[in-house]
Amino acid sequence: MLEVTALGWTLTIGVIVALLALDLAVGVLRPHAVGFREAAVWSVFYIAVAIAFGFVFASIAGWDFGAQYFAGYIVEKSLSVDNLFVFVIIMSTFAVPEKYQQEVLTFGIIIALVLRVIFIALGATLLSLFSFMFLIFGLLLVFTAVQLFRHRDEDPDVDDNALVKASRRLLPVTDDYVDGKMITRVDGRRMVTPLFIVLIAIGSSDLLFALDSIPAVFGVTSEAYIVFAANAFALLGLRALFFLVKGLLDRLVYLSTGLSLILAFIGVKLILHWLHEDVWHDAPEISTPVSLGVILVVLTVTTVASLIKSRNDPAAKAHAGSMRAHRTREEKRS
């Protein structure tokens, strides 16, 4: 079992908060359209920081725990790319001006990080108290994988988001973005801007991704510290990664298929772990190195196959995948 001192937690949280403050300063205090070069520099920086942390952590805690961190980081990073698909859809649906997209993304990342901290604490507590939660988490991931694979050629429908619909119905919303403000006054009346609704849409999508990603990362490590660190470092680079790859996302046509395979694999791993611990002690277990290898192979094959497909069929377009089939216009009206 990994023993992390109060000082270790404090230093880790301090580094993450400092990086978050840096991201906030870049994305909110200086709103501007982000170019490819700037996005590339920041993306490389955040990935380098995550890798450096992994090597430092492994040298202190041992390479077994280090492998668990890198496996968790890769899982969360790959899931975050799918999250970017949804961000792109939301930004396009609400026609968010480029100079305000950084602000929305940064606050969206903060919301995602807070939600993950809550779910990590809850997940770690449940797993320590009830071993059958490994079975529950495993079945949840397998179900998610099946649904994602079934609807891999669809995109989430923002119009079906309950929070967005309720906000539009209950809150007075301005017609334009009002200099990037979220709340403003028009003729003495307090109103929210479309940017506020966009943040609600992103925050609610973050909640859904947290429900999937936390069980997934607990499938490669049971250590709450590693789960937290892997999630935090994977999320911190999302803002820059969004601007770096948003023009390339359409080419990753098999990403949803690859993610569904990864989620199903981790789900099976959790179920086997439950069987081994509670039912049948001779049940096979999947080691961390094997998990890391499978995840890397699936992501590599998915990426290469996507690029080949896009090159041979320029009309092919990637989709974020959806947990349910879309309703028709007639069904929405009814």
Short mmCIF file of C-alpha atoms in Angstrom, two decimals:
data_model
loop_
_atom_site.label_atom_id
_atom_site.label_comp_id
_atom_site.label_asym_id
_atom_site.label_seq_id
_atom_site.Cartn_x
_atom_site.Cartn_y
_atom_site.Cartn_z
CA MET A 1 0.00 0.00 0.00
CA LEU A 2 1.25 3.46 -0.88
CA GLU A 3 2.06 5.67 2.11
CA VAL A 4 1.87 9.39 1.32
CA THR A 5 2.72 11.86 4.07
CA ALA A 6 0.82 15.06 4.74
CA LEU A 7 3.82 16.91 3.30
CA GLY A 8 3.61 14.83 0.11
CA TRP A 9 -0.07 15.66 -0.33
CA THR A 10 0.56 19.32 0.45
CA LEU A 11 3.39 19.63 -2.07
CA THR A 12 1.40 17.84 -4.78
CA ILE A 13 -1.69 19.98 -4.24
CA GLY A 14 0.50 23.09 -4.10
CA VAL A 15 2.06 22.30 -7.49
CA ILE A 16 -1.36 21.61 -9.03
CA VAL A 17 -2.87 24.81 -7.60
CA ALA A 18 0.11 26.83 -8.88
CA LEU A 19 -0.29 25.34 -12.38
CA LEU A 20 -4.03 25.96 -12.22
CA ALA A 21 -3.42 29.59 -11.25
CA LEU A 22 -1.02 29.92 -14.19
CA ASP A 23 -3.65 28.44 -16.52
CA LEU A 24 -6.27 30.79 -15.09
CA ALA A 25 -4.03 33.80 -15.59
CA VAL A 26 -3.29 32.89 -19.20
CA GLY A 27 -6.83 31.92 -20.11
CA VAL A 28 -8.96 34.48 -18.25
CA LEU A 29 -6.92 37.57 -17.44
CA ARG A 30 -5.71 37.91 -21.03
CA PRO A 31 -8.53 36.75 -23.32
CA HIS A 32 -7.34 36.27 -26.90
CA ALA A 33 -7.53 33.86 -29.81
CA VAL A 34 -4.93 31.11 -29.30
CA GLY A 35 -2.69 30.24 -32.23
CA PHE A 36 -1.19 26.85 -33.06
CA ARG A 37 2.32 27.73 -31.84
CA GLU A 38 1.13 28.99 -28.46
CA ALA A 39 -1.11 25.94 -27.99
CA ALA A 40 1.77 23.61 -28.92
CA VAL A 41 4.16 25.23 -26.43
CA TRP A 42 1.68 25.02 -23.55
CA SER A 43 0.68 21.44 -24.44
CA VAL A 44 4.31 20.30 -24.45
CA PHE A 45 4.86 22.14 -21.15
CA TYR A 46 1.96 20.42 -19.35
CA ILE A 47 2.82 16.98 -20.73
CA ALA A 48 6.47 17.48 -19.72
CA VAL A 49 5.42 18.48 -16.20
CA ALA A 50 3.19 15.38 -15.93
CA ILE A 51 6.01 13.10 -17.12
CA ALA A 52 8.55 14.77 -14.82
CA PHE A 53 6.19 14.30 -11.88
CA GLY A 54 5.82 10.62 -12.81
CA PHE A 55 9.58 10.03 -12.80
CA VAL A 56 10.07 11.87 -9.51
CA PHE A 57 7.16 9.99 -7.96
CA ALA A 58 8.46 6.63 -9.26
CA SER A 59 11.97 7.31 -7.91
CA ILE A 60 10.49 7.95 -4.46
CA ALA A 61 7.62 5.43 -4.27
CA GLY A 62 8.97 2.73 -6.58
CA TRP A 63 8.39 1.87 -10.22
CA ASP A 64 5.38 -0.34 -9.49
CA PHE A 65 3.49 2.70 -8.26
CA GLY A 66 5.14 4.76 -11.01
CA ALA A 67 3.72 2.40 -13.66
CA GLN A 68 0.28 2.75 -12.04
CA TYR A 69 0.56 6.55 -12.28
CA PHE A 70 1.56 6.50 -15.96
CA ALA A 71 -1.21 4.00 -16.78
CA GLY A 72 -3.75 6.19 -14.99
CA TYR A 73 -2.43 9.32 -16.68
CA ILE A 74 -2.67 7.76 -20.15
CA VAL A 75 -6.22 6.54 -19.47
CA GLU A 76 -7.32 9.97 -18.25
CA LYS A 77 -5.51 11.78 -21.08
CA SER A 78 -7.18 9.60 -23.71
CA LEU A 79 -10.59 10.12 -22.12
CA SER A 80 -9.91 13.87 -21.95
CA VAL A 81 -9.44 13.94 -25.74
CA ASP A 82 -12.99 12.58 -26.07
CA ASN A 83 -14.00 15.31 -23.62
CA LEU A 84 -12.52 17.83 -26.04
CA PHE A 85 -14.89 16.57 -28.74
CA VAL A 86 -17.81 17.58 -26.53
CA PHE A 87 -16.19 20.96 -25.79
CA VAL A 88 -15.87 21.59 -29.53
CA ILE A 89 -19.53 20.66 -30.07
CA ILE A 90 -20.65 22.99 -27.26
CA MET A 91 -18.49 25.87 -28.50
CA SER A 92 -19.84 25.43 -32.02
CA THR A 93 -23.46 25.09 -30.90
CA PHE A 94 -23.32 28.35 -28.95
CA ALA A 95 -21.01 30.11 -31.45
CA VAL A 96 -18.58 31.17 -28.71
CA PRO A 97 -16.14 33.82 -30.01
CA GLU A 98 -12.56 32.54 -30.06
CA LYS A 99 -11.28 35.18 -27.66
CA TYR A 100 -13.70 33.96 -24.96
CA GLN A 101 -13.12 30.24 -25.46
CA GLN A 102 -10.09 30.20 -23.16
CA GLU A 103 -12.14 31.60 -20.28
CA VAL A 104 -14.85 28.97 -20.67
CA LEU A 105 -12.31 26.16 -20.98
CA THR A 106 -10.35 27.24 -17.91
CA PHE A 107 -13.43 27.44 -15.71
CA GLY A 108 -14.62 24.15 -17.19
CA ILE A 109 -11.33 22.51 -16.20
CA ILE A 110 -11.65 23.89 -12.65
CA ILE A 111 -15.17 22.45 -12.39
CA ALA A 112 -13.92 19.11 -13.75
CA LEU A 113 -11.07 19.02 -11.22
CA VAL A 114 -13.40 19.79 -8.30
CA LEU A 115 -15.87 17.11 -9.41
CA ARG A 116 -13.10 14.55 -9.77
CA VAL A 117 -11.77 15.30 -6.27
CA ILE A 118 -15.26 14.64 -4.90
CA PHE A 119 -15.68 11.42 -6.90
CA ILE A 120 -12.16 10.23 -6.04
CA ALA A 121 -12.85 10.65 -2.31
CA LEU A 122 -16.21 8.93 -2.67
CA GLY A 123 -14.83 6.12 -4.84
CA ALA A 124 -11.85 5.44 -2.57
CA THR A 125 -14.15 5.33 0.48
CA LEU A 126 -16.62 2.94 -1.17
CA LEU A 127 -13.86 0.61 -2.40
CA SER A 128 -12.26 0.48 1.06
CA LEU A 129 -15.59 -0.26 2.78
CA PHE A 130 -17.29 -2.53 0.24
CA SER A 131 -15.23 -4.86 -1.94
CA PHE A 132 -18.25 -5.52 -4.18
CA MET A 133 -17.85 -1.94 -5.46
CA PHE A 134 -15.13 -3.34 -7.74
CA LEU A 135 -17.91 -5.38 -9.38
CA ILE A 136 -20.23 -2.36 -9.56
CA PHE A 137 -17.52 -0.16 -11.08
CA GLY A 138 -16.59 -2.91 -13.53
CA LEU A 139 -20.17 -3.42 -14.68
CA LEU A 140 -20.61 0.37 -15.01
CA LEU A 141 -17.57 0.58 -17.29
CA VAL A 142 -18.67 -2.39 -19.40
CA PHE A 143 -22.14 -0.84 -19.79
CA THR A 144 -20.57 2.53 -20.72
CA ALA A 145 -18.29 0.80 -23.24
CA VAL A 146 -21.21 -1.01 -24.90
CA GLN A 147 -23.29 2.16 -25.13
CA LEU A 148 -20.36 4.20 -26.45
CA PHE A 149 -19.63 1.55 -29.09
CA ARG A 150 -23.30 1.35 -30.13
CA HIS A 151 -23.50 5.13 -30.59
CA ARG A 152 -19.89 5.71 -31.66
CA ASP A 153 -20.99 7.51 -34.84
CA GLU A 154 -23.11 10.09 -32.98
CA ASP A 155 -22.41 13.26 -31.01
CA PRO A 156 -23.97 14.38 -27.72
CA ASP A 157 -26.97 16.63 -28.27
CA VAL A 158 -26.61 19.85 -26.24
CA ASP A 159 -30.33 20.54 -26.71
CA ASP A 160 -31.10 17.41 -24.66
CA ASN A 161 -29.06 18.63 -21.66
CA ALA A 162 -31.54 19.02 -18.79
CA LEU A 163 -29.52 21.71 -16.99
CA VAL A 164 -29.13 23.76 -20.15
CA LYS A 165 -32.84 23.52 -20.94
CA ALA A 166 -33.76 24.50 -17.37
CA SER A 167 -31.33 27.44 -17.39
CA ARG A 168 -32.71 28.76 -20.66
CA ARG A 169 -36.25 28.43 -19.34
CA LEU A 170 -35.70 29.91 -15.86
CA LEU A 171 -33.00 32.54 -16.41
CA PRO A 172 -33.13 35.74 -18.49
CA VAL A 173 -30.42 35.40 -21.15
CA THR A 174 -28.93 38.21 -23.24
CA ASP A 175 -28.69 37.92 -27.01
CA ASP A 176 -24.93 38.53 -27.20
CA TYR A 177 -21.80 37.78 -25.16
CA VAL A 178 -21.46 41.28 -23.59
CA ASP A 179 -17.66 41.55 -23.56
CA GLY A 180 -17.16 38.05 -22.17
CA LYS A 181 -19.17 38.62 -18.99
CA MET A 182 -21.27 35.83 -17.50
CA ILE A 183 -23.68 38.05 -15.57
CA THR A 184 -24.58 41.61 -16.54
CA ARG A 185 -27.27 44.25 -16.20
CA VAL A 186 -29.48 45.36 -19.07
CA ASP A 187 -31.79 48.31 -18.38
CA GLY A 188 -31.32 47.74 -14.66
CA ARG A 189 -32.25 44.05 -14.90
CA ARG A 190 -29.73 41.40 -13.94
CA MET A 191 -29.28 38.86 -16.75
CA VAL A 192 -26.95 36.01 -17.65
CA THR A 193 -25.11 35.89 -20.95
CA PRO A 194 -24.80 32.90 -23.32
CA LEU A 195 -21.32 32.36 -21.79
CA PHE A 196 -22.99 31.38 -18.52
CA ILE A 197 -25.14 28.80 -20.32
CA VAL A 198 -22.04 27.47 -22.10
CA LEU A 199 -20.33 27.01 -18.73
CA ILE A 200 -23.35 25.07 -17.45
CA ALA A 201 -23.24 22.83 -20.53
CA ILE A 202 -19.52 22.16 -20.06
CA GLY A 203 -19.88 21.64 -16.31
CA SER A 204 -22.68 19.10 -16.76
CA SER A 205 -20.65 17.24 -19.40
CA ASP A 206 -17.73 17.23 -16.93
CA LEU A 207 -20.00 15.50 -14.43
CA LEU A 208 -20.81 12.73 -16.90
CA PHE A 209 -17.15 12.24 -17.79
CA ALA A 210 -16.21 12.07 -14.09
CA LEU A 211 -18.72 9.25 -13.63
CA ASP A 212 -16.80 7.25 -16.27
CA SER A 213 -13.21 8.33 -15.75
CA ILE A 214 -12.97 7.76 -11.98
CA PRO A 215 -13.99 4.06 -12.13
CA ALA A 216 -11.69 3.70 -15.15
CA VAL A 217 -8.60 4.98 -13.36
CA PHE A 218 -9.45 2.97 -10.23
CA GLY A 219 -9.21 0.00 -12.59
CA VAL A 220 -5.45 0.54 -12.99
CA THR A 221 -4.69 1.63 -9.43
CA SER A 222 -6.48 1.51 -6.09
CA GLU A 223 -4.35 4.30 -4.61
CA ALA A 224 -6.35 7.51 -4.13
CA TYR A 225 -3.19 9.65 -4.36
CA ILE A 226 -2.27 8.22 -7.76
CA VAL A 227 -5.85 8.58 -8.99
CA PHE A 228 -5.88 12.23 -7.94
CA ALA A 229 -2.47 13.03 -9.44
CA ALA A 230 -3.24 11.26 -12.75
CA ASN A 231 -6.56 13.10 -13.09
CA ALA A 232 -5.16 16.49 -12.13
CA PHE A 233 -2.18 16.40 -14.51
CA ALA A 234 -4.33 15.03 -17.35
CA LEU A 235 -6.85 17.87 -16.91
CA LEU A 236 -4.37 20.71 -16.52
CA GLY A 237 -3.29 20.58 -20.15
CA LEU A 238 -6.81 20.48 -21.58
CA ARG A 239 -7.07 24.19 -22.35
CA ALA A 240 -3.96 24.23 -24.53
CA LEU A 241 -4.71 20.81 -26.00
CA PHE A 242 -8.14 22.03 -27.11
CA PHE A 243 -6.63 24.72 -29.33
CA LEU A 244 -3.87 22.41 -30.54
CA VAL A 245 -6.01 19.51 -31.74
CA LYS A 246 -9.47 20.97 -32.41
CA GLY A 247 -8.62 21.12 -36.11
CA LEU A 248 -7.41 17.50 -36.02
CA LEU A 249 -10.20 15.95 -33.97
CA ASP A 250 -12.33 15.26 -37.02
CA ARG A 251 -9.62 12.91 -38.28
CA LEU A 252 -9.69 10.60 -35.23
CA VAL A 253 -12.60 8.63 -36.66
CA TYR A 254 -11.99 5.52 -34.55
CA LEU A 255 -11.30 7.26 -31.23
CA SER A 256 -14.72 6.39 -29.74
CA THR A 257 -14.23 2.75 -30.75
CA GLY A 258 -10.80 2.68 -29.11
CA LEU A 259 -12.08 4.29 -25.92
CA SER A 260 -14.97 1.82 -25.72
CA LEU A 261 -12.45 -1.05 -25.95
CA ILE A 262 -10.30 0.49 -23.21
CA LEU A 263 -13.28 1.02 -20.91
CA ALA A 264 -14.48 -2.55 -21.51
CA PHE A 265 -10.99 -3.92 -20.81
CA ILE A 266 -10.69 -2.00 -17.53
CA GLY A 267 -14.23 -3.03 -16.58
CA VAL A 268 -13.32 -6.71 -17.08
CA LYS A 269 -10.16 -6.16 -15.03
CA LEU A 270 -12.21 -4.77 -12.12
CA ILE A 271 -14.67 -7.67 -12.31
CA LEU A 272 -11.80 -10.21 -12.30
CA HIS A 273 -10.28 -8.43 -9.30
CA TRP A 274 -13.60 -8.75 -7.43
CA LEU A 275 -13.82 -12.44 -8.35
CA HIS A 276 -10.26 -13.04 -7.16
CA GLU A 277 -10.79 -11.28 -3.83
CA ASP A 278 -14.33 -12.37 -2.89
CA VAL A 279 -15.45 -15.39 -4.91
CA TRP A 280 -12.74 -17.44 -6.58
CA HIS A 281 -9.18 -16.92 -5.44
CA ASP A 282 -7.81 -18.74 -8.50
CA ALA A 283 -9.46 -16.22 -10.83
CA PRO A 284 -6.84 -14.55 -13.04
CA GLU A 285 -5.89 -10.92 -12.44
CA ILE A 286 -4.53 -8.44 -14.96
CA SER A 287 -1.30 -6.76 -13.88
CA THR A 288 -0.53 -3.06 -14.25
CA PRO A 289 2.19 -3.61 -16.93
CA VAL A 290 -0.27 -5.65 -19.00
CA SER A 291 -2.93 -2.96 -18.56
CA LEU A 292 -0.49 -0.25 -19.63
CA GLY A 293 0.53 -2.29 -22.67
CA VAL A 294 -3.06 -2.96 -23.76
CA ILE A 295 -4.03 0.70 -23.38
CA LEU A 296 -1.00 1.89 -25.40
CA VAL A 297 -1.60 -0.68 -28.14
CA VAL A 298 -5.29 0.20 -28.45
CA LEU A 299 -4.56 3.94 -28.61
CA THR A 300 -1.75 3.45 -31.14
CA VAL A 301 -3.82 1.20 -33.42
CA THR A 302 -6.82 3.53 -33.09
CA THR A 303 -4.79 6.60 -34.01
CA VAL A 304 -2.97 5.00 -36.94
CA ALA A 305 -6.17 3.42 -38.31
CA SER A 306 -7.97 6.77 -37.96
CA LEU A 307 -5.31 8.65 -39.90
CA ILE A 308 -5.28 6.01 -42.65
CA LYS A 309 -9.07 6.11 -42.88
CA SER A 310 -9.08 9.92 -43.05
CA ARG A 311 -6.44 9.93 -45.76
CA ASN A 312 -8.28 7.35 -47.88
CA ASP A 313 -11.72 8.82 -47.21
CA PRO A 314 -11.56 12.62 -46.70
CA ALA A 315 -15.33 12.70 -46.14
CA ALA A 316 -15.04 10.51 -43.02
CA LYS A 317 -15.64 12.50 -39.85
CA ALA A 318 -14.98 11.60 -36.24
CA HIS A 319 -17.67 11.72 -33.56
CA ALA A 320 -17.47 12.02 -29.79
CA GLY A 321 -19.86 9.13 -29.27
CA SER A 322 -23.01 9.23 -27.20
CA MET A 323 -24.46 7.24 -24.32
CA ARG A 324 -27.87 7.09 -25.98
CA ALA A 325 -29.47 7.39 -29.40
CA HIS A 326 -30.59 10.86 -30.48
CA ARG A 327 -34.22 11.74 -30.54
CA THR A 328 -35.72 12.86 -33.81
CA ARG A 329 -37.11 16.36 -34.27
CA GLU A 330 -40.64 14.97 -34.02
CA GLU A 331 -39.82 13.29 -30.69
CA LYS A 332 -38.31 16.53 -29.33
CA ARG A 333 -41.41 18.50 -30.27
CA SER A 334 -43.63 16.01 -28.51
#
